Amino acid sequence: MRWLLQKDLQILRRSPLQLALLVLYPILIALLVGFAMTRGGEQTRVALYNAMPPSESLGFGGEEVDGNEIRDQLCDRVDCIEANSTAEATEMVEAGEATAAVVLPEDTGDRIRSLASLNPEPPVIQIIVNGSDTVENQVTDDRIDAMLGEANLLLAQRLSEGAKQYLDLILKGGELDLLGQEIEVLGLTKSEQILRKIEPKVPPGTDREELKRAITFAGLATDNLDLAGPLLTAITQPIQAEKIEVGDEAPSLDTFAIGVTTGFALMFVTVLLVAGSVALEREENAFTRLTAGLVSRSQILAAKIGLGTVVGTAVALILLSGLGIFVGIEWGRAPYWLLALVFGAAAFSAGGSALGAAAREVRAATLAAVMICLPVALLSLVPDDAVGPAIETAISLVSAIFPFRPTLDALTGGLELSGPSLWLPLLHLIILTVVYGALARLALRRF
Amino acid sequence: MPPAGASFFRRRVQGNLLKVKSQEPALAAREVSKSFDGREALGGVDFEVGPGEVVALIGPNGAGKTTLLSILAGISKPDSGQVEGHGVAWVPQQAALYRRLTVRENLLLFARLQHDAGLTSEAPQTMVERMLGLTGLSARADDPVGTLSGGNQQRVNIAIGLMAGPSVLLLDEPSVGLDPAQRERLWSFVLGLVGDGTSVTFSTHDIGEAERYAERIVVLAEGERVFNGTADELRSEVEAGGATGDLESSFLAFLRERGH
Ligand SMILES: Nc1ncnc2c1ncn2[C@@H]1O[C@H](COP(=O)(O)OP(=O)(O)OP(=O)(O)O)[C@@H](O)[C@H]1O
Ligand SMILES: [Mg+2]
């Protein structure tokens, strides 16, 4: 069997065009897919529930921020639909009417006002997204980030006005309202004057009163500087978002993009190569000679699956190394995603063998491979809730019988600790390898 | 004027023939039948070839020649009937070679597979060198098979069939598509190989070739064996004075008379 595998690798090496196509085509596809994924088409619909009391005006530091102003700012980048409760907003997300929901809690106004006070409590808004919906989820994350950025920019402008007043107080001195008590702040300018006045007097006598005031100022100045810390944090990001996922967990965009790209490349390389290579045995008339007492059909099949697994995994590894330059790949988790690659490649190889054995001609096999792989992989990426129930059933069926979806799940699970479980998709891939292997073996009986 | 290889061969075969008359056939088929999707390709055909004998299998397209040869080679199973024979090698009509691999790589691959399958104990590398010498292709050993002429490809094809040292060699239309010079070189190669009692059965559409190189001719038509004998016997079978004409017209007349 190793001679068969060696022979196939020799043939592959002698076919520079095929070799180049096998590597370049999936990379091209991968780039296209990656590009398509980062560009969300139409505006994202977001359900908005504003629990703040109506027409509440948020004044701080002499500057006014209207509740409606914040809302308009939030809805500048997205298509907002009003919800009347948190529950209703959540339902809209679950039903797919909205890709996300934003909830402004009742205390948002108070918290925004507190930003200008000495103990700021940043407002926390709730964002509800559908966790089972990976592609949409990533687009939504980007949109919500942009949305929050807009709102935060507005608040930051107003807050910096408040910060300026505090700085003025520390600099020039004045009255400060602290927990209902009026405190006189000396200010750096006056302190300097006082200290100048004390300076000549200190060695001979003692002016305890002046000295005490200077000490008090030192304490207050320290306190004020302490307060500048949280205030500045508040300026950089006044509103904090608390993300709540309904539905299943989803891997991060990077992991998902790497998974899709690698899954595509692995699928094309492996299926095209193996389908073509199986059909070649017939085109070169070698199959009959090989099976006339030299090797069994099962051995030929095993060699083809071996070929696809070796070459597919190698190409995917090269691709991952290339992607690693741009995005973070957890090399520490290599044993896990390598498992995903190997088992995925084996399942694709078995599928490719079945295709090649059925097509019996290299050209027909190649064409069939492209025509089957592309739509099936794209179908596996369509979000479940974006289509009607009939198509949804078709999609889950395709995901179950074609190795792309389980390979993708295994890859994302292998790449990220918090990703989906690795073991279930691996089991799925093993089953598919056996089933497609059996189909290929059956087709080889009449090859 | 027959080529040198052929005249040598004739002398040898005639010598052998006297010796082997009483021996067991090297390969024998009894009442072999085969149908494809209900259509009969072979209907109870008897066939045998003695050690060192050369038999030509002729007949119209679709007569069942390839089907019979592949059953004799054990590649396909008959629906009914038996085949007896050992050390049968089969050389398919189209060169069963990897065109992208070199002559040496092709020979080495099949030498290794034959070795691993226990068909020969000869070391693969030695076998390759021996076969390169035999085919006279040592100079082209490192050229991809796809760049060789049809005749040279057929030599490599046959060389692979000879690796296991078969006692019966089955060739399906070995000279098809070759020009007369290539054809002559191929036959001198094949006949030069046939030593030590190896028998050869080949199918052909070239009646002249059948007469020139085969000692016995078997005619198949519509899955039946309609003739089994020498070229002269075939001529004399045709009543309309065909005995003096060329074998091809006798063959055609023979088929016409029997309604094929
Ligand atoms: N694999 C197959 N499936 C279906 N029918 C077949 C198959 N192989 C052969 N046949 C049929 O069996 C009959 C005999 O075919 P075969 O190839 O043995 O003829 P042949 O004498 O070799 O013809 P040719 O001179 O054209 O090579 C034909 O009718 C052919 O159509
Ligand atoms: Mg034929």
XYZ file of C-alpha atoms in Angstrom, chain B:
260
model
C 8.815 -12.506 -45.652
C 8.284 -13.101 -41.942
C 10.538 -11.239 -39.506
C 13.539 -12.979 -38.029
C 11.894 -13.305 -34.618
C 8.899 -15.026 -36.145
C 10.838 -17.593 -38.113
C 12.850 -18.441 -35.047
C 9.623 -18.725 -33.159
C 7.952 -20.987 -35.702
C 10.767 -23.453 -35.578
C 10.649 -23.511 -31.830
C 6.884 -23.851 -31.623
C 6.792 -26.686 -34.122
C 9.442 -28.450 -32.094
C 7.474 -27.893 -28.910
C 4.217 -28.932 -30.421
C 5.371 -32.493 -31.002
C 6.577 -32.737 -27.423
C 3.532 -31.272 -25.745
C 0.733 -32.965 -27.630
C 0.164 -35.420 -24.814
C 0.597 -32.858 -22.023
C -2.088 -31.149 -20.002
C -3.160 -27.778 -21.413
C -1.528 -24.781 -19.697
C -4.894 -23.091 -19.551
C -8.347 -24.472 -20.205
C -11.878 -23.078 -20.074
C -15.000 -25.245 -20.203
C -18.484 -24.036 -21.131
C -17.768 -20.482 -20.077
C -20.810 -18.140 -20.171
C -21.111 -14.476 -19.338
C -23.981 -12.001 -19.683
C -24.051 -8.237 -19.178
C -27.434 -6.864 -18.152
C -29.227 -9.854 -19.649
C -27.295 -9.684 -22.928
C -25.145 -12.725 -23.559
C -21.500 -11.900 -24.289
C -20.273 -15.505 -24.105
C -22.502 -18.543 -24.499
C -20.707 -21.655 -23.270
C -17.267 -21.328 -24.875
C -14.539 -23.978 -24.664
C -10.965 -22.849 -24.947
C -7.542 -24.291 -24.279
C -3.939 -23.504 -24.930
C -1.058 -25.942 -24.510
C 2.358 -25.145 -23.057
C 4.461 -23.160 -25.515
C 1.559 -22.781 -27.925
C 0.601 -19.507 -29.597
C -3.099 -19.003 -30.279
C -4.786 -16.096 -32.056
C -8.312 -15.092 -31.083
C -10.180 -13.366 -33.904
C -13.756 -12.297 -34.476
C -15.907 -9.252 -35.208
C -16.328 -6.383 -32.780
C -18.368 -7.396 -29.787
C -17.745 -11.093 -30.425
C -16.585 -11.575 -26.838
C -12.777 -11.712 -27.262
C -11.973 -9.276 -24.472
C -14.598 -10.884 -22.253
C -13.106 -14.333 -22.805
C -9.529 -13.132 -22.224
C -10.457 -11.356 -18.994
C -12.238 -14.481 -17.744
C -9.213 -16.605 -18.680
C -7.024 -14.124 -16.780
C -9.268 -14.394 -13.725
C -10.076 -10.695 -13.824
C -13.783 -11.216 -14.279
C -15.828 -14.156 -13.144
C -17.890 -16.251 -15.586
C -21.599 -16.709 -14.857
C -21.061 -20.424 -15.388
C -18.264 -22.749 -16.509
C -14.755 -23.366 -15.206
C -11.300 -22.057 -15.908
C -8.175 -24.016 -15.019
C -4.682 -22.707 -15.261
C -1.771 -21.353 -13.259
C 0.601 -18.465 -13.697
C -1.613 -16.555 -16.068
C -0.545 -13.011 -16.918
C -2.808 -10.579 -18.677
C -1.747 -7.592 -20.750
C -4.639 -5.195 -21.286
C -5.346 -3.680 -24.688
C -4.538 -0.134 -23.629
C -1.242 0.332 -21.855
C -2.020 0.132 -18.139
C 0.745 2.491 -17.164
C 1.055 5.799 -15.334
C 1.948 8.225 -18.103
C 3.399 10.805 -15.734
C 5.807 8.324 -14.188
C 9.009 7.283 -15.927
C 9.567 3.848 -17.450
C 11.735 2.922 -14.482
C 9.211 4.178 -11.918
C 6.397 2.231 -13.564
C 8.462 -0.944 -13.676
C 9.625 -0.448 -10.087
C 6.091 0.114 -8.796
C 4.746 -3.063 -10.375
C 7.878 -5.042 -9.470
C 7.367 -4.050 -5.833
C 3.674 -4.882 -5.898
C 4.352 -8.272 -7.522
C 7.055 -8.907 -4.970
C 4.846 -7.926 -2.025
C 2.006 -10.034 -3.420
C 4.356 -13.035 -3.387
C 4.171 -13.502 -7.167
C 7.943 -13.296 -7.577
C 10.902 -13.608 -5.270
C 13.187 -11.533 -7.487
C 14.320 -8.287 -5.863
C 12.384 -5.367 -7.413
C 15.513 -3.421 -8.432
C 17.043 -6.443 -10.185
C 13.731 -7.108 -11.882
C 13.592 -3.519 -13.177
C 17.075 -3.749 -14.674
C 16.248 -7.096 -16.252
C 13.037 -5.747 -17.779
C 14.783 -2.614 -19.044
C 17.280 -4.878 -20.801
C 14.515 -7.087 -22.159
C 12.500 -4.189 -23.584
C 15.619 -2.504 -24.949
C 14.446 0.692 -23.276
C 17.379 1.274 -20.922
C 18.161 4.533 -22.695
C 14.615 5.798 -22.147
C 14.365 4.526 -18.566
C 14.014 7.994 -17.068
C 11.555 9.378 -19.602
C 7.892 9.637 -18.626
C 5.953 6.792 -20.228
C 3.599 9.338 -21.815
C 6.442 10.556 -24.037
C 7.155 7.085 -25.481
C 5.791 5.855 -28.818
C 2.795 3.520 -28.743
C 5.009 0.561 -29.548
C 7.432 1.308 -26.756
C 4.571 1.871 -24.299
C 3.225 -1.530 -25.295
C 6.644 -3.073 -24.607
C 6.632 -1.676 -21.071
C 3.027 -2.836 -20.731
C 3.971 -6.374 -21.747
C 7.146 -6.356 -19.662
C 5.028 -5.764 -16.567
C 2.876 -8.746 -17.560
C 6.019 -10.868 -17.774
C 7.431 -9.931 -14.379
C 6.019 -12.857 -12.470
C 7.388 -15.317 -15.055
C 3.974 -16.492 -16.244
C 3.369 -19.787 -17.995
C 0.503 -18.267 -19.981
C 0.542 -14.768 -21.442
C -2.771 -13.270 -22.577
C -2.508 -10.223 -24.865
C -5.601 -8.243 -25.835
C -5.027 -6.602 -29.230
C -1.379 -5.890 -28.444
C -0.509 -4.309 -31.799
C -3.524 -2.078 -32.323
C -2.658 1.401 -33.514
C 0.937 0.586 -34.367
C 2.515 1.167 -37.773
C 3.924 -1.922 -39.549
C 7.508 -1.283 -38.411
C 6.478 -0.803 -34.762
C 4.266 -3.841 -35.023
C 7.127 -5.975 -36.320
C 9.429 -4.779 -33.533
C 6.734 -5.529 -30.963
C 6.226 -9.062 -32.232
C 9.903 -9.834 -32.371
C 10.038 -8.625 -28.795
C 7.099 -10.818 -27.703
C 8.241 -13.889 -29.589
C 11.775 -13.397 -28.326
C 10.385 -13.533 -24.815
C 8.416 -16.688 -25.302
C 10.917 -19.249 -24.230
C 10.801 -22.133 -21.813
C 7.329 -23.273 -22.813
C 5.397 -20.090 -22.121
C 2.164 -20.022 -24.081
C 0.698 -16.921 -25.687
C -2.887 -16.140 -26.571
C -3.587 -12.867 -28.320
C -6.643 -11.267 -29.843
C -6.382 -9.263 -33.048
C -8.348 -7.800 -35.933
C -5.347 -8.239 -38.222
C -5.905 -11.617 -39.871
C -2.459 -11.546 -41.474
C -0.911 -11.103 -38.062
C -2.903 -14.049 -36.740
C -1.703 -16.277 -39.549
C 1.885 -15.119 -39.357
C 2.490 -15.427 -35.627
C -0.088 -17.900 -34.318
C -0.002 -21.582 -34.732
C -3.692 -22.021 -34.098
C -6.635 -19.710 -34.697
C -9.849 -19.528 -32.675
C -12.752 -17.602 -34.177
C -15.411 -16.123 -31.890
C -18.676 -14.717 -33.210
C -21.566 -13.505 -31.079
C -20.219 -15.233 -28.005
C -19.768 -18.613 -29.685
C -16.593 -20.386 -30.723
C -17.260 -20.951 -34.431
C -13.809 -22.167 -35.453
C -10.772 -23.774 -33.846
C -7.840 -24.872 -36.035
C -4.973 -23.775 -38.251
C -5.119 -21.080 -40.917
C -5.113 -23.688 -43.629
C -8.008 -25.483 -41.978
C -9.915 -22.193 -41.894
C -9.312 -21.764 -45.641
C -10.512 -25.223 -46.423
C -13.645 -24.667 -44.335
C -14.746 -22.122 -46.898
C -16.220 -24.134 -49.732
C -16.297 -21.441 -52.407
C -12.696 -22.049 -53.498
C -11.298 -19.782 -50.752
C -8.359 -22.098 -50.094
C -6.168 -20.283 -52.591
C -7.134 -16.734 -51.577
C -5.764 -14.772 -48.637
C -6.873 -15.705 -45.163
C -8.791 -12.468 -44.613
C -11.225 -13.154 -47.489
C -11.598 -16.741 -46.350
C -12.346 -15.488 -42.847
C -14.979 -13.061 -44.139
C -16.524 -15.733 -46.334
C -16.511 -18.089 -43.394
C -18.424 -15.629 -41.232
C -20.840 -14.793 -44.075
C -21.652 -18.437 -44.653
C -22.555 -18.794 -41.012
C -24.705 -15.703 -41.022
C -22.451 -13.443 -38.879
